CSV table of N, CA and C in Angstrom, one decimal:
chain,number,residue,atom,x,y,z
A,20,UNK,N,-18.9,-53.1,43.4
A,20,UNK,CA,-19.5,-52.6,42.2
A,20,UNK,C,-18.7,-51.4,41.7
A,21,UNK,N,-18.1,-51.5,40.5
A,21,UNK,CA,-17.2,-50.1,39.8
A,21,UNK,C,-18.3,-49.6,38.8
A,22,UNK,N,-18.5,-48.3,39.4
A,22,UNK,CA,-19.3,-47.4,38.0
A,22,UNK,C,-18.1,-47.7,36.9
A,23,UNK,N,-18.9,-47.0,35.7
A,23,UNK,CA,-18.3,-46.8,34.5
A,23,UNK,C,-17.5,-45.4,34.4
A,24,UNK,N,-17.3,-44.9,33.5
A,24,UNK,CA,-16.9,-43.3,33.7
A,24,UNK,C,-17.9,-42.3,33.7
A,25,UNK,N,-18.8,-43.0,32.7
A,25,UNK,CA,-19.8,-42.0,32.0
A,25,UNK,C,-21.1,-42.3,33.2
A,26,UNK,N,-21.4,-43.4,34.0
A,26,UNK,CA,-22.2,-43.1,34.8
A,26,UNK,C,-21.8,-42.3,36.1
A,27,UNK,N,-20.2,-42.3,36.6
A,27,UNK,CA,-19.4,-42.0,37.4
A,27,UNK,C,-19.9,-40.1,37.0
A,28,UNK,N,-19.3,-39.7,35.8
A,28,UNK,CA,-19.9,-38.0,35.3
A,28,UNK,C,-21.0,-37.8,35.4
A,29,UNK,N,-21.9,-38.7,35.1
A,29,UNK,CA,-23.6,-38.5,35.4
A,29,UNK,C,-24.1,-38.5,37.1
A,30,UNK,N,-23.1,-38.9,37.8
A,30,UNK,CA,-23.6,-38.7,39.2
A,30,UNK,C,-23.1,-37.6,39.8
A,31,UNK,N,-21.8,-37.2,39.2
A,31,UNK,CA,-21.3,-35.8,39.6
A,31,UNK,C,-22.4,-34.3,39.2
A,32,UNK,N,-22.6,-35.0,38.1
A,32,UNK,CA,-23.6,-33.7,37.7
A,32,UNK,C,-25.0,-33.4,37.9
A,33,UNK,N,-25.3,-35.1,38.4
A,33,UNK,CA,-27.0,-35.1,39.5
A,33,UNK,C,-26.6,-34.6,40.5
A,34,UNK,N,-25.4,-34.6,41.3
A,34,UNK,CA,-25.1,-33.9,43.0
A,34,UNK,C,-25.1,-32.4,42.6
A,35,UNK,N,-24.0,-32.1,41.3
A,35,UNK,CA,-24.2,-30.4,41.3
A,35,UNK,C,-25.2,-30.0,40.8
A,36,UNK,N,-26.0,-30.3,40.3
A,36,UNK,CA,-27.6,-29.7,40.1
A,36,UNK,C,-28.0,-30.2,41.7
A,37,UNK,N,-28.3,-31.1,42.2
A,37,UNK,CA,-29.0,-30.7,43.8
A,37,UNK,C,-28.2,-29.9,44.4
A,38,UNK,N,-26.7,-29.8,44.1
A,38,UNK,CA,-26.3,-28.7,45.1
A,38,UNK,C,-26.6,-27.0,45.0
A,39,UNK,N,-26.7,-27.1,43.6
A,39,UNK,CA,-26.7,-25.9,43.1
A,39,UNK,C,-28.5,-25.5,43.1
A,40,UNK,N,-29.0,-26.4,43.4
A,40,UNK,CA,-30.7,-26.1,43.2
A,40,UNK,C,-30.9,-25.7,45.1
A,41,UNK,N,-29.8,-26.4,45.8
A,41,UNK,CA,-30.2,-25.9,47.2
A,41,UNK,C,-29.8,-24.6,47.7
A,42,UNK,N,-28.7,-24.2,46.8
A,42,UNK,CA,-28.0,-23.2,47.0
A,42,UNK,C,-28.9,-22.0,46.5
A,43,UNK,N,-29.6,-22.4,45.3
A,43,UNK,CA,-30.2,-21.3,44.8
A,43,UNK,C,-31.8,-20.9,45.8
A,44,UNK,N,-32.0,-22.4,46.4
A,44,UNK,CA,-33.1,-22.3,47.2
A,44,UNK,C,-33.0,-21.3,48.6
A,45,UNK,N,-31.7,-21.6,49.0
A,45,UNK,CA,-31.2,-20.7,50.1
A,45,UNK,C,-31.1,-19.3,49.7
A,46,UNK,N,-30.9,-19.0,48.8
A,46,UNK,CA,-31.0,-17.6,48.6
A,46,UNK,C,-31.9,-17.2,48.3
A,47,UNK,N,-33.1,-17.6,47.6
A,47,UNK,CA,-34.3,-17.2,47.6
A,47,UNK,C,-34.9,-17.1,49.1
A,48,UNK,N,-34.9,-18.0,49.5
A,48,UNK,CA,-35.4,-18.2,51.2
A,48,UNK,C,-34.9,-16.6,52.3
A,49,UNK,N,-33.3,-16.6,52.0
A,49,UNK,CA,-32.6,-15.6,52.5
A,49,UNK,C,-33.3,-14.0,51.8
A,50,UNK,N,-33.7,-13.8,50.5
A,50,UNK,CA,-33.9,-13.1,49.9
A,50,UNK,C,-35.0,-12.6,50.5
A,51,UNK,N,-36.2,-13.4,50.7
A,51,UNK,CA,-37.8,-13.2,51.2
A,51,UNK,C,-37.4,-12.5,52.2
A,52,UNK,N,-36.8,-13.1,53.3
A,52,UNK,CA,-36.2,-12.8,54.4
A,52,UNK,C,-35.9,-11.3,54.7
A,53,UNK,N,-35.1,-10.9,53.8
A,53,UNK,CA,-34.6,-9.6,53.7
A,53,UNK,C,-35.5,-8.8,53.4
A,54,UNK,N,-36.2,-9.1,52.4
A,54,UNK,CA,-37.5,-8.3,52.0
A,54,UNK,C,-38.5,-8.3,53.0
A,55,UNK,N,-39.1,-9.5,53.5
A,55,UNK,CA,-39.9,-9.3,54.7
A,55,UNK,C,-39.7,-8.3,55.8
A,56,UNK,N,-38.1,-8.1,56.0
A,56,UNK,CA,-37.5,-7.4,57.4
A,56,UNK,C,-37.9,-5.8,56.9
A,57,UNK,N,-37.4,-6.0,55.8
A,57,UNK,CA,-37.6,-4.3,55.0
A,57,UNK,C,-39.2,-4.0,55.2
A,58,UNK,N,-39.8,-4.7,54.6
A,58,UNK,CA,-41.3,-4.0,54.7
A,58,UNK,C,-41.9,-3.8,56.1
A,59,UNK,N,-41.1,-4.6,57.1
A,59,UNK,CA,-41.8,-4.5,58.0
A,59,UNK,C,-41.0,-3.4,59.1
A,60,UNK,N,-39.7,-2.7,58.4
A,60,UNK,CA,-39.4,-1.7,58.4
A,60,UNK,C,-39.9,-0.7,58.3
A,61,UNK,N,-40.7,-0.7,57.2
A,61,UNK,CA,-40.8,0.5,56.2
A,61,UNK,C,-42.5,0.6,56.8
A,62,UNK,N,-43.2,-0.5,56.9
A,62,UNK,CA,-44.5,-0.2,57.8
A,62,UNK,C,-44.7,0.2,59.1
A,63,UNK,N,-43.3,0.2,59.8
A,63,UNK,CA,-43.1,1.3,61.5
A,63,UNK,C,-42.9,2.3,61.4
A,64,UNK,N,-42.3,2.9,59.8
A,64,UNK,CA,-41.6,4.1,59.7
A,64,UNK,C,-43.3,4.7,59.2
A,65,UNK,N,-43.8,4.0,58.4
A,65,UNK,CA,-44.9,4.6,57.9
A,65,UNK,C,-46.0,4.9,59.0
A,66,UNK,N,-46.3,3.6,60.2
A,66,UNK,CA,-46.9,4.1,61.6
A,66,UNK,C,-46.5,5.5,62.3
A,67,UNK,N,-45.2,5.7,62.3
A,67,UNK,CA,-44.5,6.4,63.1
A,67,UNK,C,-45.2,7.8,62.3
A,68,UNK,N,-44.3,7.8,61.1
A,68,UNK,CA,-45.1,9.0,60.7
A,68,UNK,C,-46.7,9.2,60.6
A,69,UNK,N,-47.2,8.4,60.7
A,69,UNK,CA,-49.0,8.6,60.5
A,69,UNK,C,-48.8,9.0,62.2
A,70,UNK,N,-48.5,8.9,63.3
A,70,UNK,CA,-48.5,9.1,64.5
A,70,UNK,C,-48.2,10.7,64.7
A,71,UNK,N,-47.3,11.1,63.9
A,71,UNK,CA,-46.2,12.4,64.4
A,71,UNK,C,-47.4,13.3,63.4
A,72,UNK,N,-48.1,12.6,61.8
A,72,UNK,CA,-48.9,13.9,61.5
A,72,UNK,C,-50.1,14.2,62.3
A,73,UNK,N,-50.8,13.3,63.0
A,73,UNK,CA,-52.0,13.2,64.0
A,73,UNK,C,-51.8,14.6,65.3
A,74,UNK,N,-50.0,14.5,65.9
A,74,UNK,CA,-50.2,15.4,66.7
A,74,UNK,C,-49.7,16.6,66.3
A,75,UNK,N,-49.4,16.4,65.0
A,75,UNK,CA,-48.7,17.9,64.1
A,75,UNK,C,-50.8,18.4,63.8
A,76,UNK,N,-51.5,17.4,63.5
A,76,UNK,CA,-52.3,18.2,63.0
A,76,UNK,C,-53.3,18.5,64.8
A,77,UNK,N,-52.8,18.1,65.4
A,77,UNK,CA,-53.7,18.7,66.7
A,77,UNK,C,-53.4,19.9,67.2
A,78,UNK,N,-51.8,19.8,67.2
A,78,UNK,CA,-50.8,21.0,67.2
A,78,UNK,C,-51.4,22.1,66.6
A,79,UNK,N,-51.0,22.0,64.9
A,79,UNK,CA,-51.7,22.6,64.7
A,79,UNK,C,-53.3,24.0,64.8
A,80,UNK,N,-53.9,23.0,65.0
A,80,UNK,CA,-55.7,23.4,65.3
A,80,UNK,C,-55.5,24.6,67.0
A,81,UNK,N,-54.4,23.9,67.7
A,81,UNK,CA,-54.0,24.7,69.0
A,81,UNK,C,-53.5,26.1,68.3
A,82,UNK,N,-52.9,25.9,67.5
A,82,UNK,CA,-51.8,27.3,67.5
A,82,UNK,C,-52.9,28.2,66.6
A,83,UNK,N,-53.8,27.6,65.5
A,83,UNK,CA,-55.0,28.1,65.1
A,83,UNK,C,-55.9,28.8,65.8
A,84,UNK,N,-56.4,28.2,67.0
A,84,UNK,CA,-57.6,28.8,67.6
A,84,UNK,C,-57.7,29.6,68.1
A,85,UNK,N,-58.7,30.5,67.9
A,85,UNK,CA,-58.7,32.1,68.3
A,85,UNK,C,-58.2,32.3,69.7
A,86,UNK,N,-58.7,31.3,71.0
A,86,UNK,CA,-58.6,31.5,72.3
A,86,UNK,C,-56.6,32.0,72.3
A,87,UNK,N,-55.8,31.0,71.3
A,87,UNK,CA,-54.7,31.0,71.3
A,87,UNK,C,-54.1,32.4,70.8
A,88,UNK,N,-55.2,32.4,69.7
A,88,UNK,CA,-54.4,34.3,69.0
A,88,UNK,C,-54.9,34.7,69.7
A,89,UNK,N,-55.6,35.1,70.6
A,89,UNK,CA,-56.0,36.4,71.5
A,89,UNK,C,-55.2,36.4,72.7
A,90,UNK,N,-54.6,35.5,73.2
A,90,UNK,CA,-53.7,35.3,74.1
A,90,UNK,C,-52.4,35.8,74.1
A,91,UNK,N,-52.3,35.2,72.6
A,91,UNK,CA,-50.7,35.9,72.2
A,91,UNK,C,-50.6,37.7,71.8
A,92,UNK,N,-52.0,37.9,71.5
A,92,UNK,CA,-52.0,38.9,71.3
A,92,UNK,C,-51.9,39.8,72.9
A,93,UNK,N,-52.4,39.7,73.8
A,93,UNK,CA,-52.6,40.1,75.1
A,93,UNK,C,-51.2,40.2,75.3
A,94,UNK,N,-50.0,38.8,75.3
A,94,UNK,CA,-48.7,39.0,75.6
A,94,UNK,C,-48.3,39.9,75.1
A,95,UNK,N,-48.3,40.3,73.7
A,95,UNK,CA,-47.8,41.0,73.2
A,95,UNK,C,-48.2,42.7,73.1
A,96,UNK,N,-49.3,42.7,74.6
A,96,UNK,CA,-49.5,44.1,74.4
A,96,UNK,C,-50.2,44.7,73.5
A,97,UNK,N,-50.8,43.7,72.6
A,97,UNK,CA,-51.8,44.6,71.7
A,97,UNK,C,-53.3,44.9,72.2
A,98,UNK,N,-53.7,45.7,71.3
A,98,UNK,CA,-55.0,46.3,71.7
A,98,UNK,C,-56.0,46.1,70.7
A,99,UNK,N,-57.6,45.7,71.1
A,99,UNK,CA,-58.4,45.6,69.9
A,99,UNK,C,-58.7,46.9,69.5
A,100,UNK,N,-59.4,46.9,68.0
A,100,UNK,CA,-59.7,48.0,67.1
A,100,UNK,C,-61.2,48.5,67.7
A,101,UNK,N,-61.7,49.8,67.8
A,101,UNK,CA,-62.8,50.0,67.4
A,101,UNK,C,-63.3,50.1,66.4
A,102,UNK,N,-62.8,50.3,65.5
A,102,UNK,CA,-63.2,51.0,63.9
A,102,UNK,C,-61.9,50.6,63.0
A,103,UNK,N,-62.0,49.9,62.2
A,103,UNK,CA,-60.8,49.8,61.3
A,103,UNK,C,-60.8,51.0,60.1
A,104,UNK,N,-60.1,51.3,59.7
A,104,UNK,CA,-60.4,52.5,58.3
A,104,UNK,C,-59.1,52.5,57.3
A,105,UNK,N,-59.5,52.1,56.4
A,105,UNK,CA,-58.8,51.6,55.0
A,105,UNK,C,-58.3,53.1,54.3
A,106,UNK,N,-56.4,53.0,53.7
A,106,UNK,CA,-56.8,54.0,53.1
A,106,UNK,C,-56.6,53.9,51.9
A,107,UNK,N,-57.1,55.0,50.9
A,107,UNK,CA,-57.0,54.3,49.2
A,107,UNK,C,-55.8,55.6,48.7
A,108,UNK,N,-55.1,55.5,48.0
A,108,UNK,CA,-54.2,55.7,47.3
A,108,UNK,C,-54.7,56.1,46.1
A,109,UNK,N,-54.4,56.9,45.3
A,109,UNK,CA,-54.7,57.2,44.0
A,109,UNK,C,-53.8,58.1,43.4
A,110,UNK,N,-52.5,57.2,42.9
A,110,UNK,CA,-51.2,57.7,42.4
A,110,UNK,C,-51.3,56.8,41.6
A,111,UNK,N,-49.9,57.1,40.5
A,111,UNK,CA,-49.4,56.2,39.7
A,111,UNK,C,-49.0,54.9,39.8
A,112,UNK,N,-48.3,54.9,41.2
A,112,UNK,CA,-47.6,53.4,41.6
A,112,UNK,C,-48.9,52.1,42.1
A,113,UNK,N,-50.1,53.2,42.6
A,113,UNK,CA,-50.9,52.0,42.6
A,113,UNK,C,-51.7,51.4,41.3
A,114,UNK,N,-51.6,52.1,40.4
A,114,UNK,CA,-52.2,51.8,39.0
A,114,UNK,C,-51.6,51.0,38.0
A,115,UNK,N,-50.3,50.5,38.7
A,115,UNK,CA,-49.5,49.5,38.1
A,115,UNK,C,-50.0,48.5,38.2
């Protein structure tokens, strides 16, 4: 059986549309792909960091609490106050 010319061109161009529709299908597929890997990148980095603020903010509340300042204070040889006493100034430079 001999195709014609013009059904011979019409079969070339039903193959390159399926080839080109599979081609375009693979890259979409590949596409998702990539995107999937990223997000599920970007949602370990976002765990990771939700992890590291948890013990930054425990940290934190440590380096806050008084048992801790009074300690550091003891290292450092300080002494508590009896009496605090404020002094006031009454010159020009504080009236600025």
């Amino acid at each position: 059986m001999k195709l014609s010319g013009a059904t011979h061109i019409w079969m070339l161009g039903i193959l390159l549309i399926v080839f080109a529709s599979g081609g375009g299908y693979l890259y979409s597929v590949n596409q998702s792909a990539v995107q999937g890997y990223h997000m599920r990148t970007l949602e370990k980095e976002i765990d990771r960091l939700k992890q590291e603020n948890a013990e930054l903010k425990i940290s934190e509340a440590d380096l806050r609490s008084l048992y801790r300042i009074e300690a550091a204070g003891e290292a450092l040889n300080m002494q508590k106050l009896d009496a605090v006493i404020y002094l006031e100034e009454h010159g020009p430079v504080a009236l600025r």
